[in-house]
mmCIF file of C-alpha atoms in Angstrom:
data_model
loop_
_atom_site.group_PDB
_atom_site.id
_atom_site.type_symbol
_atom_site.label_atom_id
_atom_site.label_comp_id
_atom_site.label_asym_id
_atom_site.label_seq_id
_atom_site.Cartn_x
_atom_site.Cartn_y
_atom_site.Cartn_z
ATOM 1 C CA MET A 145 -5.032 51.669 99.076
ATOM 2 C CA PHE A 146 -6.859 48.357 98.858
ATOM 3 C CA LYS A 147 -6.086 45.858 96.159
ATOM 4 C CA LYS A 148 -8.994 44.695 94.061
ATOM 5 C CA LYS A 149 -9.607 41.010 94.658
ATOM 6 C CA ILE A 150 -9.195 38.986 91.490
ATOM 7 C CA SER A 151 -11.822 36.373 90.680
ATOM 8 C CA ASN A 152 -10.840 32.793 89.848
ATOM 9 C CA GLU A 153 -11.840 33.316 86.230
ATOM 10 C CA GLU A 154 -9.672 36.415 85.924
ATOM 11 C CA LEU A 155 -6.779 34.647 87.625
ATOM 12 C CA THR A 156 -7.125 31.690 85.241
ATOM 13 C CA GLU A 157 -7.219 34.072 82.278
ATOM 14 C CA ILE A 158 -4.075 35.878 83.507
ATOM 15 C CA ARG A 159 -2.251 32.568 83.963
ATOM 16 C CA GLU A 160 -3.232 31.350 80.514
ATOM 17 C CA LYS A 161 -2.064 34.626 78.988
ATOM 18 C CA LYS A 162 1.295 34.357 80.780
ATOM 19 C CA TYR A 163 1.647 30.746 79.638
ATOM 20 C CA ARG A 164 0.940 31.693 76.007
ATOM 21 C CA GLU A 165 3.382 34.637 76.160
ATOM 22 C CA THR A 166 6.139 32.520 77.698
ATOM 23 C CA SER A 167 5.572 29.705 75.222
ATOM 24 C CA TYR A 168 5.659 32.215 72.371
ATOM 25 C CA LYS A 169 8.939 33.703 73.643
ATOM 26 C CA LEU A 170 10.524 30.268 73.983
ATOM 27 C CA LYS A 171 9.451 29.288 70.466
ATOM 28 C CA ASN A 172 10.881 32.550 69.122
ATOM 29 C CA ILE A 173 14.190 31.903 70.866
ATOM 30 C CA ILE A 174 14.306 28.405 69.327
ATOM 31 C CA ALA A 175 13.598 29.820 65.858
ATOM 32 C CA HIS A 176 16.298 32.458 66.364
ATOM 33 C CA MET A 177 18.773 29.775 67.456
ATOM 34 C CA ASP A 178 17.968 27.741 64.327
ATOM 35 C CA ASP A 179 18.728 30.758 62.135
ATOM 36 C CA LYS A 180 21.892 31.492 64.097
ATOM 37 C CA LYS A 181 22.947 27.822 63.846
ATOM 38 C CA ASP A 182 22.645 27.888 60.051
ATOM 39 C CA ASP A 183 24.635 31.113 59.846
ATOM 40 C CA LEU A 184 27.384 29.808 62.133
ATOM 41 C CA LEU A 185 27.538 26.506 60.266
ATOM 42 C CA SER A 186 28.132 28.373 57.025
ATOM 43 C CA LYS A 187 30.909 30.361 58.745
ATOM 44 C CA VAL A 188 32.546 27.125 59.967
ATOM 45 C CA ILE A 189 32.403 25.649 56.459
ATOM 46 C CA GLU A 190 33.708 28.836 54.868
ATOM 47 C CA ALA A 191 36.602 29.069 57.353
ATOM 48 C CA ARG A 192 37.435 25.389 56.787
ATOM 49 C CA ARG A 193 37.329 25.860 53.021
ATOM 50 C CA LYS A 194 39.695 28.841 53.249
ATOM 51 C CA GLY A 195 41.969 27.054 55.717
ATOM 52 C CA LEU A 196 41.476 29.622 58.516
ATOM 53 C CA ALA A 197 41.887 27.473 61.624
ATOM 54 C CA LYS A 198 41.340 30.218 64.231
ATOM 55 C CA GLN A 199 38.144 31.470 62.574
ATOM 56 C CA GLU A 200 36.897 27.898 62.242
ATOM 57 C CA LYS A 201 37.605 27.261 65.923
ATOM 58 C CA ASP A 202 35.838 30.481 66.948
ATOM 59 C CA ALA A 203 32.803 29.794 64.770
ATOM 60 C CA ARG A 204 32.723 26.193 66.023
ATOM 61 C CA SER A 205 32.758 27.439 69.631
ATOM 62 C CA LEU A 206 29.890 29.831 68.931
ATOM 63 C CA LEU A 207 28.001 27.032 67.180
ATOM 64 C CA LYS A 208 28.419 24.795 70.258
ATOM 65 C CA LYS A 209 26.993 27.529 72.463
ATOM 66 C CA CYS A 210 24.131 28.057 70.046
ATOM 67 C CA LEU A 211 23.275 24.343 70.018
ATOM 68 C CA ALA A 212 23.491 24.182 73.823
ATOM 69 C CA THR A 213 21.211 27.175 74.195
ATOM 70 C CA LYS A 214 18.696 25.716 71.755
ATOM 71 C CA LYS A 215 18.597 22.414 73.677
ATOM 72 C CA GLN A 216 18.229 24.288 76.961
ATOM 73 C CA VAL A 217 15.317 26.356 75.663
ATOM 74 C CA GLU A 218 13.655 23.294 74.128
ATOM 75 C CA GLY A 219 13.872 21.690 77.573
ATOM 76 C CA MET A 220 12.318 24.758 79.166
ATOM 77 C CA LEU A 221 9.470 24.669 76.658
ATOM 78 C CA MET A 222 8.877 20.980 77.253
ATOM 79 C CA THR A 223 8.847 21.515 81.011
ATOM 80 C CA LEU A 224 6.339 24.326 80.652
ATOM 81 C CA GLU A 225 4.065 22.250 78.417
ATOM 82 C CA LEU A 226 4.263 19.264 80.776
ATOM 83 C CA ALA A 227 3.416 21.466 83.762
ATOM 84 C CA VAL A 228 0.351 22.847 81.965
ATOM 85 C CA GLU A 229 -0.750 19.316 81.079
ATOM 86 C CA SER A 230 -0.263 18.263 84.715
ATOM 87 C CA ARG A 231 -2.363 21.194 85.847
ATOM 88 C CA ASP A 232 -5.092 20.240 83.398
ATOM 89 C CA LEU A 233 -4.990 16.650 84.616
ATOM 90 C CA ALA A 234 -5.237 17.808 88.237
ATOM 91 C CA SER A 235 -8.195 19.990 87.319
ATOM 92 C CA THR A 236 -9.912 17.092 85.574
ATOM 93 C CA SER A 237 -9.245 14.892 88.603
ATOM 94 C CA GLN A 238 -10.736 17.555 90.829
ATOM 95 C CA SER A 239 -13.882 17.739 88.667
ATOM 96 C CA PHE A 240 -14.184 13.962 88.817
ATOM 97 C CA MET A 241 -13.880 14.010 92.589
ATOM 98 C CA GLU A 242 -16.564 16.693 92.800
ATOM 99 C CA SER A 243 -18.930 14.552 90.752
ATOM 100 C CA ILE A 244 -18.249 11.608 93.054
ATOM 101 C CA GLY A 245 -19.042 13.930 95.963
ATOM 102 C CA ASP A 246 -22.399 14.786 94.425
ATOM 103 C CA LEU A 247 -23.158 11.078 94.107
ATOM 104 C CA SER A 248 -22.040 10.554 97.700
ATOM 105 C CA LYS A 249 -24.452 13.257 98.899
ATOM 106 C CA GLU A 250 -27.327 11.575 97.068
ATOM 107 C CA ILE A 251 -26.446 8.236 98.645
ATOM 108 C CA GLN A 252 -26.116 9.851 102.065
ATOM 109 C CA VAL A 253 -29.592 11.338 101.803
ATOM 110 C CA SER A 254 -31.117 7.971 100.969
ATOM 111 C CA ASN A 255 -29.096 5.907 103.473
ATOM 112 C CA LYS A 256 -27.741 7.225 106.802
ATOM 113 C CA LYS A 257 -25.223 4.434 107.476
ATOM 114 C CA THR A 258 -21.818 5.157 109.042
ATOM 115 C CA ASN A 259 -19.974 3.597 106.046
ATOM 116 C CA VAL A 260 -21.363 6.323 103.826
ATOM 117 C CA LYS A 261 -20.189 9.017 106.237
ATOM 118 C CA LYS A 262 -16.730 7.426 106.402
ATOM 119 C CA THR A 263 -16.592 7.292 102.594
ATOM 120 C CA ARG A 264 -17.679 10.939 102.411
ATOM 121 C CA LYS A 265 -14.862 11.906 104.810
ATOM 122 C CA GLN A 266 -12.301 10.063 102.673
ATOM 123 C CA TYR A 267 -13.721 11.731 99.576
ATOM 124 C CA LEU A 268 -13.346 15.197 101.135
ATOM 125 C CA LYS A 269 -9.716 14.438 101.990
ATOM 126 C CA ALA A 270 -9.055 13.355 98.389
ATOM 127 C CA LEU A 271 -10.819 16.440 97.036
ATOM 128 C CA TYR A 272 -8.723 18.681 99.293
ATOM 129 C CA ALA A 273 -5.510 16.967 98.143
ATOM 130 C CA SER A 274 -6.588 17.426 94.518
ATOM 131 C CA LYS A 275 -7.242 21.125 95.048
ATOM 132 C CA LEU A 276 -3.833 21.524 96.723
ATOM 133 C CA GLN A 277 -2.196 19.818 93.751
ATOM 134 C CA THR A 278 -3.945 22.143 91.320
ATOM 135 C CA ASN A 279 -2.935 25.193 93.360
ATOM 136 C CA LYS A 280 0.707 24.096 93.572
ATOM 137 C CA ILE A 281 0.871 23.530 89.815
ATOM 138 C CA ASP A 282 -0.737 26.937 89.197
ATOM 139 C CA GLU A 283 1.882 28.515 91.462
ATOM 140 C CA PHE A 284 4.610 26.723 89.507
ATOM 141 C CA LEU A 285 3.201 28.099 86.269
ATOM 142 C CA SER A 286 3.199 31.670 87.502
ATOM 143 C CA LEU A 287 5.356 33.968 85.397
ATOM 144 C CA GLY A 288 7.707 34.573 88.301
ATOM 145 C CA ASP A 289 9.009 31.027 87.924
ATOM 146 C CA TYR A 290 9.726 31.633 84.259
ATOM 147 C CA ASP A 291 11.354 35.064 84.511
ATOM 148 C CA SER A 292 14.639 33.330 83.765
ATOM 149 C CA VAL A 293 13.454 32.473 80.248
ATOM 150 C CA LEU A 294 14.892 35.619 78.756
ATOM 151 C CA SER A 295 17.942 35.779 80.986
ATOM 152 C CA PHE A 296 19.434 32.368 80.404
ATOM 153 C CA ASP A 297 23.199 32.150 80.411
ATOM 154 C CA ASP A 298 24.629 32.316 76.901
ATOM 155 C CA ASN A 299 28.031 31.282 78.194
ATOM 156 C CA LYS A 300 26.944 27.741 78.913
ATOM 157 C CA GLY A 301 28.264 25.428 76.248
ATOM 158 C CA MET A 302 28.271 21.712 75.867
ATOM 159 C CA GLU A 303 30.310 19.567 73.566
ATOM 160 C CA PHE A 304 28.553 19.203 70.222
ATOM 161 C CA ASP A 305 31.573 18.245 68.151
ATOM 162 C CA ASP A 306 30.008 15.095 66.656
ATOM 163 C CA GLU A 307 26.804 16.912 65.773
ATOM 164 C CA ILE A 308 28.732 19.829 64.247
ATOM 165 C CA ASN A 309 30.959 17.475 62.255
ATOM 166 C CA SER A 310 27.959 15.621 60.848
ATOM 167 C CA MET A 311 26.271 18.939 59.942
ATOM 168 C CA ILE A 312 29.470 20.063 58.167
ATOM 169 C CA GLU A 313 29.740 16.748 56.308
ATOM 170 C CA ASP A 314 26.087 16.928 55.263
ATOM 171 C CA ALA A 315 26.486 20.533 54.085
ATOM 172 C CA GLU A 316 29.703 19.766 52.172
ATOM 173 C CA ALA A 317 28.178 16.634 50.641
ATOM 174 C CA ASN A 318 25.166 18.662 49.556
ATOM 175 C CA VAL A 319 27.446 21.288 47.953
ATOM 176 C CA ASN A 320 29.477 18.568 46.182
ATOM 177 C CA PHE A 321 26.281 16.860 44.991
ATOM 178 C CA GLN A 322 24.934 20.170 43.675
ATOM 179 C CA GLY A 323 28.243 20.763 41.823
ATOM 180 C CA ILE A 324 28.130 17.316 40.208
ATOM 181 C CA LYS A 325 24.465 17.753 39.362
ATOM 182 C CA ASN A 326 25.150 21.102 37.686
ATOM 183 C CA LYS A 327 27.862 19.558 35.465
ATOM 184 C CA PHE A 328 25.339 17.254 33.788
#
């Protein structure tokens, strides 16, 4: 009936595990998109070589979607990594503020002036704000915010014509260079 309360260490461990799993999934999607991109590029080149305009157009369309998806997932991975770094920075800031608090307590014990008490009050406000920042970033990094990683929309496509054309030219130039090289 009652839920077991999770300690901060266990919660941190769960979050780190979710971060690693999500990062791993995103990196796998990027690798899959790279493989798919190479396959689709070869289909575009083959269709162009055979003069099949409809197949070239279809393969080109799929290649655009593949490139768009890859860029989208790379952005998701970068956002995730930046959020983790922000959380780590907030945690470091919090530790620094705690050490300043310890120093403030030592000063307060040796000198009971009102300026020290005012400084201590300001320190406690800053420490509270730092803890809130850390908590908000941890909430952002919860897996619930990244459930969309595996359900992104494959139908989103951006225009990658220039990039596709340069990939085709590079691939065709490489094939022509290999053919010339083999003749000698």
